Every structure is written in structure tokens, then in C-alpha cells.
Amino acid sequence: MYKVIMPKLGMTMEKGIVERWLKKEGDYVKKGESLLEIMTDKVTIEVESYHTGYLKKILAEEGEEIPVTEVIAYIGEEDEKIPEEIVRKKITPLEVSKEEKVKVKVKVGEKEKIPIEKIIAYEKEKEREIKKSKEKEEKITEVKRKRILASPLAKKLAKEMSIDLSKIYGTGPKGRIVKADIIRAAEETKLK
């Protein structure tokens, strides 16, 4: 006898709703064949059988909300007898009792009191995030500064005259180094 359980489809999934059984008790089921549809808070999906055999007992009714890993059905051989405890077993769906419903009181408009330590910790965390963001921006700006804008002629002249472009201030559009900047730099190095 094989167990069919409510699958856990995600890290945060705690329960699923049996949307619809695609097979009924006594039906032959092949491994990989769709057994039922379940609905989570995000998606409705078909659940396949991991075993070949006959759907011997359905424990979860359509529309019931069942916790993950809870047995919802059994698959077995055609002549296999269902143990008495399985026949009598019925899952308790996740449902709030009437008693619990009455006990819940909602206070509308009441403000939550937050301890000062939590507020301070929150503010410090915000400051750290802002600081990290500024550091990241500075690094990006630094990388942009390392990229030297120079005209092809200025690059050629600088190479011929062995002039370091990173030490020259460009006077062209958007700070681009132009021929005149290279000539000026060459004259300044001659004077030194």
C-alpha cells in the first residue's frame, strides 16, 4: 500500500486545497498519471502518481485544506485489502472551530507600541544601507573617472611623446583631451 501525500511545492507552502480528484476510488492509476489538482496560495497544479496501482482510498475531500505531507489517499494492488485503521481514518482539514472564531477580537484603530530599541535598531540599519549606497555610487564615479576621454589624434600624440593621459586635464567637450592639451602638457614637461 502506497501513501499519496499533500506535496510541498515551495519553501513557504504549509497547506494546499484539494481542488479536484481526477481519479475516483477503485480507478487504475499509472505512475506519472495525474491524480488530482491542488491549489496553493499561488497556483493550481496537477499532482502525479508516484506509483502504479489502484486508488484504494481517498481521505481528503474536494475543497478541503490539508497540511503538507499529510496522507490524502492510498494506492495499492487490485486485490490488496485496505487495513481497518485506514478505512476509519479521516483527515481533519485545517479549519477554525466556531469556538475559536468567537474568541478572536479585533481592536480597530489601536496603535501598536514599538520599543525604542527596535526603532533605534531600524534607524541604524537604514543609515548603514544609505552609507553602502553612497559608497557604491562613489565607486561607480571612480570607475567613470578612470576612463579617459581623448580624441584619436590626442592619443596618438601622447603615445609618440610618452605623455601619460591620466595626468592631463582635458579642455575639449565633456572634459575630452584634445591635441592642444597634449601640446601644452609637452611644453610644461620641457620647462620642468
PDB file of N, CA and C in Angstrom, residues 53-102:
ATOM      1  N   GLY A  53      -0.944   1.386  -9.687  1.00  0.00           N
ATOM      2  CA  GLY A  53      -1.844   0.552  -8.884  1.00  0.00           C
ATOM      3  C   GLY A  53      -3.260   1.091  -8.946  1.00  0.00           C
ATOM      4  N   TYR A  54      -4.037   0.738  -7.947  1.00  0.00           N
ATOM      5  CA  TYR A  54      -5.434   1.172  -7.878  1.00  0.00           C
ATOM      6  C   TYR A  54      -5.605   2.178  -6.748  1.00  0.00           C
ATOM      7  N   LEU A  55      -6.381   3.213  -7.015  1.00  0.00           N
ATOM      8  CA  LEU A  55      -6.669   4.214  -5.983  1.00  0.00           C
ATOM      9  C   LEU A  55      -7.621   3.540  -4.994  1.00  0.00           C
ATOM     10  N   LYS A  56      -7.064   3.124  -3.862  1.00  0.00           N
ATOM     11  CA  LYS A  56      -7.817   2.322  -2.896  1.00  0.00           C
ATOM     12  C   LYS A  56      -8.683   3.163  -1.966  1.00  0.00           C
ATOM     13  N   LYS A  57      -8.149   4.286  -1.508  1.00  0.00           N
ATOM     14  CA  LYS A  57      -8.897   5.084  -0.527  1.00  0.00           C
ATOM     15  C   LYS A  57      -8.527   6.553  -0.673  1.00  0.00           C
ATOM     16  N   ILE A  58      -9.533   7.418  -0.747  1.00  0.00           N
ATOM     17  CA  ILE A  58      -9.342   8.870  -0.757  1.00  0.00           C
ATOM     18  C   ILE A  58      -9.712   9.378   0.628  1.00  0.00           C
ATOM     19  N   LEU A  59      -8.767  10.055   1.273  1.00  0.00           N
ATOM     20  CA  LEU A  59      -9.011  10.577   2.623  1.00  0.00           C
ATOM     21  C   LEU A  59      -9.385  12.059   2.627  1.00  0.00           C
ATOM     22  N   ALA A  60      -8.950  12.798   1.619  1.00  0.00           N
ATOM     23  CA  ALA A  60      -9.211  14.244   1.570  1.00  0.00           C
ATOM     24  C   ALA A  60     -10.280  14.534   0.525  1.00  0.00           C
ATOM     25  N   GLU A  61     -11.316  15.193   0.938  1.00  0.00           N
ATOM     26  CA  GLU A  61     -12.414  15.551   0.040  1.00  0.00           C
ATOM     27  C   GLU A  61     -12.057  16.803  -0.766  1.00  0.00           C
ATOM     28  N   GLU A  62     -12.731  16.973  -1.888  1.00  0.00           N
ATOM     29  CA  GLU A  62     -12.536  18.177  -2.694  1.00  0.00           C
ATOM     30  C   GLU A  62     -12.934  19.401  -1.882  1.00  0.00           C
ATOM     31  N   GLY A  63     -12.105  20.434  -1.954  1.00  0.00           N
ATOM     32  CA  GLY A  63     -12.375  21.675  -1.234  1.00  0.00           C
ATOM     33  C   GLY A  63     -11.738  21.742   0.139  1.00  0.00           C
ATOM     34  N   GLU A  64     -11.196  20.627   0.630  1.00  0.00           N
ATOM     35  CA  GLU A  64     -10.569  20.620   1.955  1.00  0.00           C
ATOM     36  C   GLU A  64      -9.156  21.180   1.891  1.00  0.00           C
ATOM     37  N   GLU A  65      -8.805  21.916   2.919  1.00  0.00           N
ATOM     38  CA  GLU A  65      -7.466  22.486   3.056  1.00  0.00           C
ATOM     39  C   GLU A  65      -6.663  21.533   3.941  1.00  0.00           C
ATOM     40  N   ILE A  66      -5.569  21.000   3.394  1.00  0.00           N
ATOM     41  CA  ILE A  66      -4.805  19.946   4.068  1.00  0.00           C
ATOM     42  C   ILE A  66      -3.355  20.397   4.272  1.00  0.00           C
ATOM     43  N   PRO A  67      -2.768  20.119   5.458  1.00  0.00           N
ATOM     44  CA  PRO A  67      -1.356  20.456   5.693  1.00  0.00           C
ATOM     45  C   PRO A  67      -0.443  19.642   4.769  1.00  0.00           C
ATOM     46  N   VAL A  68       0.705  20.215   4.382  1.00  0.00           N
ATOM     47  CA  VAL A  68       1.654  19.492   3.535  1.00  0.00           C
ATOM     48  C   VAL A  68       2.145  18.238   4.246  1.00  0.00           C
ATOM     49  N   THR A  69       2.486  17.243   3.471  1.00  0.00           N
ATOM     50  CA  THR A  69       2.964  15.913   3.893  1.00  0.00           C
ATOM     51  C   THR A  69       1.901  15.070   4.605  1.00  0.00           C
ATOM     52  N   GLU A  70       0.671  15.532   4.678  1.00  0.00           N
ATOM     53  CA  GLU A  70      -0.431  14.742   5.259  1.00  0.00           C
ATOM     54  C   GLU A  70      -0.890  13.734   4.196  1.00  0.00           C
ATOM     55  N   VAL A  71      -1.175  12.501   4.603  1.00  0.00           N
ATOM     56  CA  VAL A  71      -1.648  11.465   3.676  1.00  0.00           C
ATOM     57  C   VAL A  71      -3.057  11.840   3.225  1.00  0.00           C
ATOM     58  N   ILE A  72      -3.245  11.885   1.889  1.00  0.00           N
ATOM     59  CA  ILE A  72      -4.558  12.258   1.357  1.00  0.00           C
ATOM     60  C   ILE A  72      -5.240  11.096   0.631  1.00  0.00           C
ATOM     61  N   ALA A  73      -4.457  10.030   0.319  1.00  0.00           N
ATOM     62  CA  ALA A  73      -5.031   8.862  -0.355  1.00  0.00           C
ATOM     63  C   ALA A  73      -4.046   7.695  -0.274  1.00  0.00           C
ATOM     64  N   TYR A  74      -4.546   6.511  -0.686  1.00  0.00           N
ATOM     65  CA  TYR A  74      -3.702   5.311  -0.727  1.00  0.00           C
ATOM     66  C   TYR A  74      -3.851   4.646  -2.084  1.00  0.00           C
ATOM     67  N   ILE A  75      -2.724   4.131  -2.607  1.00  0.00           N
ATOM     68  CA  ILE A  75      -2.712   3.371  -3.857  1.00  0.00           C
ATOM     69  C   ILE A  75      -2.188   1.978  -3.521  1.00  0.00           C
ATOM     70  N   GLY A  76      -2.835   0.939  -4.068  1.00  0.00           N
ATOM     71  CA  GLY A  76      -2.395  -0.430  -3.804  1.00  0.00           C
ATOM     72  C   GLY A  76      -2.735  -1.352  -4.954  1.00  0.00           C
ATOM     73  N   GLU A  77      -2.488  -2.648  -4.742  1.00  0.00           N
ATOM     74  CA  GLU A  77      -2.816  -3.670  -5.741  1.00  0.00           C
ATOM     75  C   GLU A  77      -4.334  -3.876  -5.759  1.00  0.00           C
ATOM     76  N   GLU A  78      -4.831  -4.419  -6.865  1.00  0.00           N
ATOM     77  CA  GLU A  78      -6.277  -4.594  -7.033  1.00  0.00           C
ATOM     78  C   GLU A  78      -6.887  -5.449  -5.923  1.00  0.00           C
ATOM     79  N   ASP A  79      -6.205  -6.538  -5.568  1.00  0.00           N
ATOM     80  CA  ASP A  79      -6.752  -7.452  -4.565  1.00  0.00           C
ATOM     81  C   ASP A  79      -6.288  -7.126  -3.144  1.00  0.00           C
ATOM     82  N   GLU A  80      -5.510  -6.084  -3.002  1.00  0.00           N
ATOM     83  CA  GLU A  80      -4.982  -5.710  -1.682  1.00  0.00           C
ATOM     84  C   GLU A  80      -6.102  -5.160  -0.802  1.00  0.00           C
ATOM     85  N   LYS A  81      -6.177  -5.694   0.411  1.00  0.00           N
ATOM     86  CA  LYS A  81      -7.197  -5.247   1.369  1.00  0.00           C
ATOM     87  C   LYS A  81      -6.727  -3.970   2.057  1.00  0.00           C
ATOM     88  N   ILE A  82      -7.659  -3.082   2.294  1.00  0.00           N
ATOM     89  CA  ILE A  82      -7.354  -1.829   2.990  1.00  0.00           C
ATOM     90  C   ILE A  82      -7.398  -2.102   4.486  1.00  0.00           C
ATOM     91  N   PRO A  83      -6.311  -1.801   5.211  1.00  0.00           N
ATOM     92  CA  PRO A  83      -6.325  -2.001   6.665  1.00  0.00           C
ATOM     93  C   PRO A  83      -7.468  -1.223   7.318  1.00  0.00           C
ATOM     94  N   GLU A  84      -8.022  -1.796   8.378  1.00  0.00           N
ATOM     95  CA  GLU A  84      -9.176  -1.221   9.075  1.00  0.00           C
ATOM     96  C   GLU A  84      -8.916   0.207   9.546  1.00  0.00           C
ATOM     97  N   GLU A  85      -7.691   0.487  10.052  1.00  0.00           N
ATOM     98  CA  GLU A  85      -7.396   1.843  10.552  1.00  0.00           C
ATOM     99  C   GLU A  85      -7.422   2.883   9.428  1.00  0.00           C
ATOM    100  N   ILE A  86      -7.123   2.451   8.192  1.00  0.00           N
ATOM    101  CA  ILE A  86      -7.185   3.373   7.052  1.00  0.00           C
ATOM    102  C   ILE A  86      -8.635   3.627   6.670  1.00  0.00           C
ATOM    103  N   VAL A  87      -9.447   2.590   6.694  1.00  0.00           N
ATOM    104  CA  VAL A  87     -10.864   2.722   6.342  1.00  0.00           C
ATOM    105  C   VAL A  87     -11.540   3.733   7.259  1.00  0.00           C
ATOM    106  N   ARG A  88     -11.222   3.668   8.553  1.00  0.00           N
ATOM    107  CA  ARG A  88     -11.849   4.562   9.531  1.00  0.00           C
ATOM    108  C   ARG A  88     -11.190   5.934   9.590  1.00  0.00           C
ATOM    109  N   LYS A  89      -9.964   6.017   9.067  1.00  0.00           N
ATOM    110  CA  LYS A  89      -9.213   7.274   9.191  1.00  0.00           C
ATOM    111  C   LYS A  89      -9.830   8.358   8.310  1.00  0.00           C
ATOM    112  N   LYS A  90      -9.920   9.503   8.848  1.00  0.00           N
ATOM    113  CA  LYS A  90     -10.404  10.681   8.114  1.00  0.00           C
ATOM    114  C   LYS A  90      -9.521  11.844   8.528  1.00  0.00           C
ATOM    115  N   ILE A  91      -9.007  12.575   7.565  1.00  0.00           N
ATOM    116  CA  ILE A  91      -8.146  13.702   7.917  1.00  0.00           C
ATOM    117  C   ILE A  91      -9.001  14.843   8.428  1.00  0.00           C
ATOM    118  N   THR A  92      -8.421  15.554   9.368  1.00  0.00           N
ATOM    119  CA  THR A  92      -9.085  16.747   9.859  1.00  0.00           C
ATOM    120  C   THR A  92      -8.562  17.916   9.042  1.00  0.00           C
ATOM    121  N   PRO A  93      -9.401  18.507   8.210  1.00  0.00           N
ATOM    122  CA  PRO A  93      -8.932  19.637   7.419  1.00  0.00           C
ATOM    123  C   PRO A  93      -8.598  20.820   8.316  1.00  0.00           C
ATOM    124  N   LEU A  94      -7.758  21.697   7.785  1.00  0.00           N
ATOM    125  CA  LEU A  94      -7.397  22.897   8.538  1.00  0.00           C
ATOM    126  C   LEU A  94      -8.603  23.819   8.556  1.00  0.00           C
ATOM    127  N   GLU A  95      -9.234  23.899   9.687  1.00  0.00           N
ATOM    128  CA  GLU A  95     -10.423  24.729   9.801  1.00  0.00           C
ATOM    129  C   GLU A  95     -10.482  25.296  11.210  1.00  0.00           C
ATOM    130  N   VAL A  96     -10.889  26.521  11.324  1.00  0.00           N
ATOM    131  CA  VAL A  96     -11.009  27.153  12.633  1.00  0.00           C
ATOM    132  C   VAL A  96     -12.375  26.800  13.191  1.00  0.00           C
ATOM    133  N   SER A  97     -12.390  26.319  14.417  1.00  0.00           N
ATOM    134  CA  SER A  97     -13.665  25.944  15.029  1.00  0.00           C
ATOM    135  C   SER A  97     -14.473  27.194  15.368  1.00  0.00           C
ATOM    136  N   LYS A  98     -15.778  27.006  15.579  1.00  0.00           N
ATOM    137  CA  LYS A  98     -16.655  28.127  15.919  1.00  0.00           C
ATOM    138  C   LYS A  98     -16.219  28.762  17.227  1.00  0.00           C
ATOM    139  N   GLU A  99     -15.759  27.927  18.155  1.00  0.00           N
ATOM    140  CA  GLU A  99     -15.312  28.412  19.454  1.00  0.00           C
ATOM    141  C   GLU A  99     -14.161  29.406  19.281  1.00  0.00           C
ATOM    142  N   GLU A 100     -13.198  29.030  18.425  1.00  0.00           N
ATOM    143  CA  GLU A 100     -12.045  29.898  18.188  1.00  0.00           C
ATOM    144  C   GLU A 100     -12.460  31.185  17.483  1.00  0.00           C
ATOM    145  N   LYS A 101     -13.435  31.071  16.595  1.00  0.00           N
ATOM    146  CA  LYS A 101     -13.894  32.247  15.866  1.00  0.00           C
ATOM    147  C   LYS A 101     -14.475  33.287  16.817  1.00  0.00           C
ATOM    148  N   VAL A 102     -15.160  32.840  17.845  1.00  0.00           N
ATOM    149  CA  VAL A 102     -15.775  33.742  18.809  1.00  0.00           C
ATOM    150  C   VAL A 102     -14.718  34.422  19.671  1.00  0.00           C
TER     151      VAL A 102
END
